[in-house]
Short mmCIF file of C-alpha atoms in Angstrom, two decimals:
data_model
loop_
_atom_site.label_atom_id
_atom_site.label_comp_id
_atom_site.label_asym_id
_atom_site.label_seq_id
_atom_site.Cartn_x
_atom_site.Cartn_y
_atom_site.Cartn_z
CA MET A 1 101.76 70.95 128.00
CA ILE A 2 103.25 73.52 125.51
CA LYS A 3 102.65 72.96 122.02
CA LYS A 4 103.09 74.77 118.55
CA LEU A 5 99.67 76.23 116.79
CA ASP A 6 99.15 74.52 113.95
CA ARG A 7 98.53 76.38 110.61
CA LEU A 8 94.86 76.43 110.53
CA GLU A 9 94.72 77.15 114.65
CA LEU A 10 97.19 80.18 113.23
CA LYS A 11 94.80 81.28 110.63
CA GLN A 12 91.60 80.83 112.77
CA PHE A 13 93.40 83.37 115.27
CA CYS A 14 94.10 85.71 112.77
CA GLU A 15 91.05 85.94 111.16
CA TYR A 16 89.60 86.37 114.56
CA LEU A 17 91.96 89.51 115.33
CA GLU A 18 91.29 90.88 112.08
CA LYS A 19 87.46 90.55 112.04
CA TYR A 20 87.28 91.80 115.76
CA TYR A 21 89.84 94.40 115.81
CA GLY A 22 90.87 95.31 112.17
CA ILE A 23 94.38 93.91 112.67
CA GLU A 24 96.61 92.42 109.99
CA GLU A 25 99.11 90.36 111.36
CA ASP A 26 100.82 87.21 110.32
CA PHE A 27 103.10 87.03 113.30
CA ASN A 28 105.96 86.25 110.94
CA GLY A 29 109.11 85.83 112.55
CA TYR A 30 107.34 84.79 115.64
CA VAL A 31 106.23 81.39 117.14
CA LEU A 32 102.51 81.12 118.60
CA LEU A 33 102.26 78.41 121.12
CA TRP A 34 99.46 76.61 123.19
CA SER A 35 99.92 76.98 127.14
CA GLY A 36 97.26 74.70 128.44
CA LYS A 37 93.77 74.61 126.45
CA ASN A 38 93.01 77.94 126.19
CA LYS A 39 96.16 80.48 126.10
CA ILE A 40 98.42 81.58 123.45
CA ARG A 41 102.27 82.35 124.30
CA LEU A 42 104.49 84.00 121.81
CA THR A 43 108.15 83.96 121.29
CA THR A 44 110.95 84.18 118.18
CA ILE A 45 111.80 81.04 116.11
CA GLU A 46 115.22 80.71 117.13
CA THR A 47 114.02 80.59 121.11
CA TYR A 48 111.60 78.05 120.11
CA GLU A 49 114.05 75.71 118.10
CA PHE A 50 116.13 75.77 121.55
CA PHE A 51 113.46 75.03 124.01
CA GLU A 52 112.25 72.00 121.52
CA LYS A 53 115.74 70.63 122.36
CA MET A 54 115.41 71.24 125.95
CA LYS A 55 114.25 67.84 127.66
CA LYS A 56 112.34 70.07 130.54
CA ALA A 57 111.67 73.62 130.28
CA GLU A 58 108.69 75.12 132.30
CA SER A 59 107.67 78.24 130.11
CA ILE A 60 108.83 80.15 126.93
CA GLY A 61 108.23 83.88 125.82
CA ILE A 62 105.09 85.68 126.86
CA TYR A 63 101.48 85.16 127.07
CA ILE A 64 99.46 87.07 124.72
CA ALA A 65 95.92 85.67 124.28
CA LYS A 66 93.37 83.60 125.95
CA ARG A 67 90.40 81.97 124.52
CA ILE A 68 86.98 82.78 126.33
CA GLY A 69 84.65 80.58 125.07
CA THR A 70 84.38 81.38 121.24
CA ASP A 71 86.36 84.74 121.71
CA TRP A 72 90.07 85.46 121.97
CA VAL A 73 91.21 88.20 124.57
CA LEU A 74 94.49 89.60 124.39
CA SER A 75 96.91 90.13 127.06
CA ILE A 76 98.60 93.63 128.00
CA GLU A 77 101.62 92.69 126.33
CA GLY A 78 99.35 91.44 123.48
CA THR A 79 97.80 94.35 122.99
CA GLN A 80 101.02 96.12 123.07
CA LEU A 81 102.69 93.61 120.36
CA ILE A 82 100.04 94.62 117.70
CA GLY A 83 98.58 97.75 119.10
CA ASN A 84 99.60 99.74 116.17
CA LYS A 85 97.38 97.71 113.99
CA ILE A 86 94.15 97.70 115.85
CA LYS A 87 91.65 99.79 114.14
CA LYS A 88 88.61 98.89 115.82
CA ASN A 89 87.25 97.93 119.67
CA PHE A 90 89.44 99.99 121.19
CA ILE A 91 88.75 103.01 123.94
CA GLU A 92 90.95 105.96 124.45
CA LEU A 93 91.02 106.41 128.02
CA ASN A 94 92.28 109.45 130.13
CA ARG A 95 95.05 108.90 132.99
CA GLU A 96 92.42 108.71 135.63
CA GLU A 97 90.75 105.94 133.74
CA ALA A 98 93.88 104.17 132.57
CA GLU A 99 95.09 104.24 136.36
CA LYS A 100 91.20 102.77 137.42
CA TRP A 101 92.01 100.40 134.67
CA MET A 102 95.28 99.04 135.86
CA LYS A 103 93.99 98.71 139.21
CA GLY A 104 91.05 96.50 137.61
CA GLU A 105 88.43 98.61 138.60
CA PRO A 106 85.43 99.13 136.57
CA ILE A 107 85.03 101.72 134.25
CA LYS A 108 81.57 103.69 133.50
CA ILE A 109 81.14 104.60 129.91
CA LYS A 110 78.61 107.23 128.61
CA SER A 111 77.63 105.42 125.43
CA GLU A 112 77.24 101.83 125.01
CA ILE A 113 79.21 99.63 123.23
CA PRO A 114 77.99 97.02 121.07
CA SER A 115 80.86 94.54 121.38
CA LYS A 116 81.50 91.73 124.33
CA PHE A 117 85.15 92.97 124.50
CA ILE A 118 87.29 95.89 124.25
CA ILE A 119 90.60 97.12 124.30
CA GLY A 120 92.06 100.47 126.53
CA LYS A 121 94.51 102.77 125.32
CA TYR A 122 96.05 105.78 127.08
CA ASN A 123 98.29 108.19 125.67
CA GLY A 124 99.31 105.56 122.85
CA THR A 125 99.62 102.80 125.05
CA PHE A 126 97.64 99.44 125.03
CA LEU A 127 96.56 98.37 128.28
CA GLY A 128 94.84 95.01 127.41
CA SER A 129 91.40 94.01 127.15
CA GLY A 130 88.19 94.59 129.28
CA ARG A 131 84.77 92.92 129.34
CA VAL A 132 81.99 95.27 128.26
CA ILE A 133 78.57 95.04 130.10
CA SER A 134 76.00 97.69 129.28
CA ASN A 135 77.68 100.58 130.03
CA THR A 136 80.78 99.24 132.14
CA ILE A 137 84.12 97.98 131.42
CA TYR A 138 85.79 95.43 133.58
CA PRO A 139 89.29 95.39 132.74
CA TYR A 140 91.27 91.97 132.70
CA VAL A 141 94.49 92.69 134.75
CA SER A 142 96.27 90.19 136.90
CA LYS A 143 96.24 90.67 140.15
CA TRP A 144 99.95 90.20 140.75
CA ARG A 145 100.17 93.23 138.41
CA ARG A 146 97.43 95.25 139.53
CA ILE A 147 97.83 99.06 141.20
CA THR A 148 97.03 98.21 144.49
CA ARG A 149 97.10 101.15 146.48
CA THR A 150 98.16 105.09 146.09
CA CYS A 151 100.68 106.24 148.70
CA PRO A 152 101.63 109.78 149.47
CA THR A 153 104.62 111.55 147.99
CA SER A 154 107.77 110.27 149.22
CA TYR A 155 111.05 111.79 149.82
CA HIS A 156 114.38 109.97 149.36
CA SER A 157 117.93 111.05 150.25
CA MET B 1 126.41 105.44 167.75
CA SER B 2 125.18 102.03 168.82
CA TYR B 3 125.33 99.08 166.34
CA ASP B 4 123.23 97.04 168.35
CA MET B 5 121.63 95.22 165.00
CA PHE B 6 125.08 93.52 164.50
CA ASN B 7 125.61 90.59 166.27
CA GLU B 8 129.27 90.49 167.82
CA ASN B 9 130.64 87.75 165.53
CA PHE B 10 129.70 89.71 162.72
CA LEU B 11 131.33 92.84 163.79
CA GLU B 12 134.72 91.10 164.62
CA TYR B 13 134.79 89.56 161.47
CA LEU B 14 133.91 93.02 159.35
CA LYS B 15 136.57 94.36 161.70
CA GLU B 16 139.30 91.83 160.08
CA LEU B 17 137.83 92.60 156.52
CA LEU B 18 137.31 96.55 156.76
CA GLY B 19 140.43 97.68 159.08
CA ASN B 20 139.86 101.48 159.32
CA GLU B 21 136.92 101.50 157.36
CA LEU B 22 134.70 99.68 159.57
CA GLU B 23 133.27 102.79 161.14
CA ILE B 24 132.36 104.33 158.19
CA PHE B 25 130.65 101.21 156.48
CA LEU B 26 128.49 100.91 160.12
CA GLU B 27 127.43 104.63 159.79
CA ASN B 28 126.63 103.48 156.21
CA SER B 29 124.54 100.66 157.04
CA MET B 30 122.42 102.57 158.96
CA LYS B 31 120.79 104.49 156.01
CA PRO B 32 118.19 103.65 154.17
CA LEU B 33 118.86 102.53 150.53
CA LYS B 34 118.30 104.85 147.65
CA GLU B 35 115.70 103.83 145.07
CA SER B 36 116.38 103.36 141.72
CA ILE B 37 114.65 102.17 138.58
CA ARG B 38 115.97 100.66 135.16
CA VAL B 39 113.95 101.47 132.51
CA ASN B 40 112.45 98.60 130.41
CA THR B 41 114.05 99.60 126.97
CA LEU B 42 112.03 96.92 125.67
CA LYS B 43 109.02 98.85 125.88
CA ILE B 44 109.56 102.75 126.31
CA SER B 45 112.43 105.02 125.54
CA CYS B 46 114.77 106.26 128.40
CA ASP B 47 114.05 109.84 127.39
CA SER B 48 110.30 109.54 126.85
CA LEU B 49 110.07 107.41 130.41
CA LYS B 50 112.24 110.47 131.82
CA ASN B 51 109.64 113.15 130.55
CA ILE B 52 106.64 111.28 132.05
CA LEU B 53 108.55 110.93 135.44
CA ILE B 54 109.68 114.68 135.47
CA GLU B 55 106.43 116.04 134.47
CA LYS B 56 104.70 113.99 137.17
CA GLY B 57 106.96 116.15 139.56
CA TRP B 58 109.78 113.30 140.46
CA LYS B 59 113.39 114.14 140.70
CA ILE B 60 115.44 111.57 138.89
CA GLU B 61 119.32 111.43 138.84
CA ASN B 62 121.54 109.21 136.30
CA ILE B 63 123.13 106.21 137.89
CA PRO B 64 126.73 107.17 136.69
CA TRP B 65 127.39 103.31 135.72
CA VAL B 66 124.21 102.27 133.25
CA ASP B 67 122.83 104.59 131.00
CA TYR B 68 119.51 103.52 131.53
CA GLY B 69 119.22 103.19 135.10
CA PHE B 70 118.20 106.26 137.30
CA TRP B 71 118.02 107.17 141.18
CA ILE B 72 114.72 108.54 142.35
CA ASN B 73 115.55 111.18 144.78
CA TYR B 74 111.67 112.49 145.12
CA SER B 75 108.49 111.15 143.88
CA THR B 76 104.98 111.90 144.14
CA GLU B 77 103.73 108.45 144.84
CA ASP B 78 105.09 105.07 145.82
CA ILE B 79 107.47 104.14 142.91
CA GLY B 80 105.97 100.53 142.98
CA GLN B 81 102.39 101.59 142.50
CA THR B 82 102.44 103.35 139.41
CA LEU B 83 100.57 103.16 135.90
CA GLU B 84 104.36 103.27 134.38
CA HIS B 85 105.52 100.41 136.78
CA SER B 86 102.01 98.35 136.35
CA LEU B 87 102.70 98.79 132.60
CA GLY B 88 106.33 97.47 132.51
CA TYR B 89 108.26 100.79 131.81
CA TYR B 90 110.46 100.60 134.38
CA TYR B 91 111.93 97.74 136.69
CA ILE B 92 112.65 98.67 140.63
CA GLN B 93 116.32 97.16 140.57
CA GLY B 94 119.26 98.37 142.84
CA ALA B 95 121.69 100.68 141.31
CA MET B 96 124.69 98.34 141.97
CA SER B 97 122.73 94.88 140.83
CA MET B 98 122.59 96.47 137.44
CA LEU B 99 126.52 96.30 136.93
CA PRO B 100 126.89 92.48 136.61
CA VAL B 101 124.67 92.35 133.41
CA GLU B 102 126.81 95.51 132.08
CA ILE B 103 130.03 93.39 132.78
CA LEU B 104 128.43 90.31 131.06
CA ASP B 105 127.54 92.54 128.29
CA PRO B 106 124.87 90.54 126.29
CA LYS B 107 124.96 90.90 122.75
CA PRO B 108 122.00 90.30 120.16
CA GLY B 109 122.16 87.05 118.88
CA GLU B 110 124.08 85.31 121.72
CA LEU B 111 122.99 81.97 123.71
CA ILE B 112 122.91 83.16 127.39
CA LEU B 113 122.41 81.00 130.72
CA ASP B 114 121.51 83.14 133.37
CA LEU B 115 121.54 80.12 136.13
CA CYS B 116 120.13 81.52 139.51
CA ALA B 117 117.55 83.91 137.63
CA ALA B 118 114.76 84.70 140.04
CA PRO B 119 113.04 87.11 140.51
CA GLY B 120 114.12 87.84 136.84
CA SER B 121 115.97 91.47 137.44
CA LYS B 122 119.05 90.69 135.76
CA THR B 123 117.40 88.13 133.36
CA THR B 124 114.77 91.04 132.28
CA GLN B 125 117.87 93.24 132.06
CA ILE B 126 119.76 90.67 129.89
CA SER B 127 116.86 90.37 127.24
CA GLN B 128 116.64 94.45 127.14
CA LYS B 129 120.32 94.49 126.25
CA MET B 130 119.86 91.61 123.68
CA GLN B 131 117.00 93.37 122.18
CA ASN B 132 114.62 90.08 122.47
CA LYS B 133 117.23 88.69 119.93
CA GLY B 134 118.76 85.59 120.78
CA ILE B 135 118.05 83.17 123.31
CA ILE B 136 118.16 83.29 127.48
CA VAL B 137 117.81 80.69 129.47
CA ALA B 138 116.64 81.34 132.93
CA ASN B 139 117.09 78.61 135.34
CA ASP B 140 116.30 78.76 139.14
CA ILE B 141 115.48 75.90 141.71
CA ASN B 142 112.48 77.27 143.72
CA ILE B 143 109.00 77.31 142.38
CA LYS B 144 107.98 80.09 144.20
CA ARG B 145 110.56 82.74 142.86
CA ILE B 146 110.12 80.76 139.01
CA LYS B 147 106.91 82.66 139.46
CA ALA B 148 107.73 85.78 140.29
CA LEU B 149 110.54 85.09 137.51
CA SER B 150 107.45 84.36 134.94
CA SER B 151 105.50 87.48 135.97
CA ASN B 152 108.32 89.86 135.38
CA ILE B 153 109.36 88.40 131.91
CA GLN B 154 105.99 88.77 130.97
CA LYS B 155 105.71 92.58 132.39
CA CYS B 156 108.70 93.05 130.74
CA PHE B 157 107.92 92.05 127.55
CA ALA B 158 111.31 89.76 127.29
CA ILE B 159 110.00 87.34 124.59
CA ASN B 160 113.15 85.34 124.18
CA VAL B 161 113.52 83.52 127.59
CA ILE B 162 113.06 79.90 128.22
CA ILE B 163 112.61 79.39 132.06
CA SER B 164 113.85 76.01 133.56
CA MET B 165 113.35 74.74 136.90
CA ARG B 166 116.49 72.52 137.83
CA ASP B 167 119.14 72.81 140.59
CA GLY B 168 121.52 74.65 139.16
CA ARG B 169 124.37 72.62 140.28
CA PHE B 170 123.78 70.08 138.14
CA PHE B 171 122.55 72.11 135.28
CA PHE B 172 126.10 71.07 133.38
CA LYS B 173 125.07 67.55 133.17
CA PHE B 174 122.39 68.43 130.17
CA PHE B 175 124.25 71.40 128.84
CA LYS B 176 127.73 71.23 128.66
CA ASN B 177 129.77 73.66 126.69
CA ILE B 178 126.98 75.46 124.63
CA PHE B 179 126.26 78.91 126.32
CA ASP B 180 128.16 82.06 124.73
CA LYS B 181 127.96 83.36 127.95
CA VAL B 182 126.34 82.54 131.85
CA LEU B 183 125.57 84.67 134.35
CA VAL B 184 125.95 83.11 138.09
CA ASP B 185 124.47 85.97 140.56
CA ALA B 186 124.40 83.27 143.34
CA PRO B 187 122.42 83.15 146.27
CA CYS B 188 124.36 84.82 149.11
CA SER B 189 124.23 85.72 152.84
CA SER B 190 123.26 89.87 151.23
CA THR B 191 125.97 91.05 153.63
CA GLY B 192 126.47 93.74 151.36
CA ILE B 193 122.86 95.04 151.36
CA ILE B 194 122.41 95.46 155.36
CA ARG B 195 120.86 98.90 154.45
CA LYS B 196 117.79 97.11 152.96
CA SER B 197 117.40 94.31 155.88
CA TRP B 198 119.17 94.55 159.16
CA LYS B 199 118.02 91.02 159.98
CA VAL B 200 121.16 89.96 157.89
CA ALA B 201 123.52 91.54 160.40
CA LYS B 202 121.44 90.24 163.67
CA LYS B 203 121.57 86.68 161.74
CA TRP B 204 125.23 86.46 160.60
CA ASN B 205 127.03 83.55 161.72
CA ILE B 206 130.02 81.83 160.05
CA LYS B 207 128.35 78.07 159.51
CA THR B 208 125.85 79.81 157.33
CA ILE B 209 128.62 81.46 155.23
CA GLU B 210 130.63 78.35 155.06
CA ARG B 211 127.58 76.17 153.80
CA LEU B 212 126.62 78.98 151.10
CA SER B 213 130.56 79.02 150.28
CA LYS B 214 130.11 75.34 149.42
CA TYR B 215 127.08 75.55 147.30
CA GLN B 216 128.26 79.07 145.56
CA THR B 217 131.57 76.92 144.45
CA GLN B 218 129.20 74.05 142.79
CA LEU B 219 126.87 76.52 141.14
CA LEU B 220 130.18 78.22 139.81
CA LEU B 221 131.37 74.88 138.69
CA SER B 222 128.47 74.06 136.95
CA GLY B 223 127.89 77.28 135.32
CA PHE B 224 131.39 77.10 134.13
CA ASP B 225 130.94 73.90 132.52
CA CYS B 226 127.99 74.96 130.78
CA LEU B 227 130.03 77.51 128.78
CA LYS B 228 131.58 77.00 124.97
CA GLU B 229 135.46 77.77 124.55
CA GLY B 230 135.82 81.33 124.52
CA GLY B 231 132.49 81.85 126.35
CA ILE B 232 132.46 84.69 129.46
CA LEU B 233 131.14 83.95 132.78
CA VAL B 234 130.31 86.58 135.22
CA TYR B 235 130.06 85.61 138.95
CA SER B 236 128.55 88.12 141.45
CA THR B 237 127.20 88.13 144.92
CA CYS B 238 125.43 90.86 147.16
CA SER B 239 127.80 89.97 149.98
CA ILE B 240 131.06 91.33 151.04
CA CYS B 241 132.19 88.39 152.88
CA PRO B 242 135.51 86.73 151.06
CA GLU B 243 134.24 82.72 151.51
CA GLU B 244 131.19 83.46 149.39
CA ASN B 245 133.51 85.39 146.49
CA GLU B 246 137.27 85.05 146.44
CA ARG B 247 137.09 81.99 147.63
CA CYS B 248 134.96 80.31 145.35
CA ILE B 249 136.71 81.72 142.34
CA ASN B 250 139.66 80.15 143.83
CA ASN B 251 138.52 76.87 144.01
CA LEU B 252 137.05 77.26 140.35
CA LEU B 253 140.47 78.18 139.42
CA LYS B 254 142.28 75.24 140.98
CA LEU B 255 139.72 72.67 139.66
CA ARG B 256 139.36 73.96 136.11
CA ASN B 257 142.63 74.99 134.19
CA ASN B 258 141.00 76.64 131.15
CA ALA B 259 139.35 79.03 133.51
CA TYR B 260 141.17 82.57 133.28
CA LEU B 261 140.21 85.68 135.23
CA GLU B 262 139.72 88.91 133.13
CA GLU B 263 140.39 92.55 133.77
CA ILE B 264 136.78 93.99 134.73
CA LYS B 265 136.95 97.88 132.63
CA ILE B 266 134.30 99.75 134.41
CA LYS B 267 134.00 103.62 134.45
CA ASN B 268 132.39 105.82 137.15
CA VAL B 269 132.18 103.24 139.93
CA LYS B 270 134.57 103.19 143.15
CA TYR B 271 135.93 99.78 143.83
CA GLU B 272 138.65 97.68 145.27
CA LYS B 273 140.63 94.61 143.69
CA GLY B 274 139.70 91.16 145.05
CA ILE B 275 141.36 90.34 147.91
CA THR B 276 144.45 87.45 147.81
CA LYS B 277 144.62 86.57 151.47
CA TRP B 278 141.84 85.91 154.11
CA LYS B 279 142.62 84.52 157.23
CA ASN B 280 144.49 81.94 156.64
CA GLU B 281 143.64 81.39 153.15
CA GLU B 282 145.90 82.41 150.35
CA TYR B 283 144.45 82.60 147.07
CA ASP B 284 145.53 82.84 143.14
CA LYS B 285 147.26 86.41 142.38
CA ASP B 286 144.86 86.66 139.32
CA ILE B 287 141.57 87.41 141.81
CA SER B 288 142.80 90.82 142.37
CA LYS B 289 141.17 91.21 138.78
CA CYS B 290 137.69 91.04 140.61
CA ILE B 291 136.04 93.88 141.82
CA ARG B 292 134.61 94.23 145.43
CA ILE B 293 132.26 97.14 146.04
CA TYR B 294 131.41 98.37 149.47
CA PRO B 295 128.07 100.20 150.07
CA HIS B 296 129.71 103.26 151.38
CA TYR B 297 131.97 103.35 148.12
CA ASN B 298 129.20 104.55 145.90
CA ASP B 299 125.99 104.89 148.33
CA SER B 300 124.45 101.82 146.72
CA GLU B 301 124.47 97.91 147.85
CA GLY B 302 127.83 96.13 148.19
CA PHE B 303 129.03 93.59 145.59
CA PHE B 304 131.68 91.33 144.17
CA ILE B 305 131.72 90.81 140.72
CA ALA B 306 134.51 88.39 138.43
CA LYS B 307 134.63 87.93 134.88
CA ILE B 308 135.83 84.57 133.61
CA VAL B 309 136.81 83.12 130.23
CA LYS B 310 136.85 79.74 129.26
CA LYS B 311 139.92 79.01 127.09
CA ASN B 312 141.19 75.88 125.21
CA ASP B 313 141.39 72.92 127.53
#
């Protein structure tokens, strides 16, 4: 079931992003939609207007955030959409760590992070969110998009 | 050279279709297909990605018919298992498979239907051409393929897409005369991509081709009926069999008197005109405006493409 966020829900979501990540974003020009109870999808206004006219459709736009308990966790595309507005609760990774992140492997960190969730960043690109437990980050990367193996050099004709 | 992977009936068929080009076609079919990628310009610019890949030691080459497509001549890792691929910076797509969308020429603000959309190569390509402005309805009938479509739309950041799961043959019943552009990249026998899977050559049979031909005609008619007046439809397959291509277009021209073929203008691609005679069938002369691309012409997949405009009734 896909349903538009009402004003209050949108306000609460924006307030959470501001409080937790320092993001000031009102999603002007976009429509935010509930996809199930806990996921938020994003699309354009005109796409949503057409979607409403269709009697039957499977899905619309892209998934940008999901609710875990009382928290909101941003997806990879969610962080990429508003990444340049993120002011806190993100961590700069090196290439090796970024690859581990996209494999869904835990990443050990030296200093403790006080928050429950953190956003990964590598070379200016945002990699979505991870769960922090003591000195380890457990990245949220869907199985279907994880880097699953590394192959040796390949030649092509 | 032995061509054991081609069944005899298919060899006979190819001989009739290709004449003295048969040997070069068969030779080419033994070679692996060159790997190619499409830069997802919704996430990164061509120059930026090019620099990243070159820095990693990859050897890449521009595909002459799309300015955001590259052949990978050498890579330091599996191109489907890189950080950049996982982030959606590029999409692995056949070089010639990028051509139908170039011919469709989607523009920001348009309303576009991709009737047989999964797994989403062309849907996401359309979205990047539209810069996420306008609307795409991406339809497919198969739930498993819809999942792949959904994943690719997500990864490519195509926010202006609505996914629909209907039988494309009856799509016109719900959305008649409304789309600016329609892409019918029809399911086919894949005889243009034998280099990808030799099974195609081994299992080929005329009954399947005949069955596909009927299905493709129904999809084409449905897609055409969804177009508004003045709208453009591109029909494509990765098959070289005339029954799946010219015959379907001929059926459309016979059944819809407001369907007209447009000349396809493309640069840097070697192709042949659509054929107007096959076995005992004669097709409309305008079908020569379609293009057929054999795999050995551009060292790529084989494709058939037609561009159709819907005029006033």
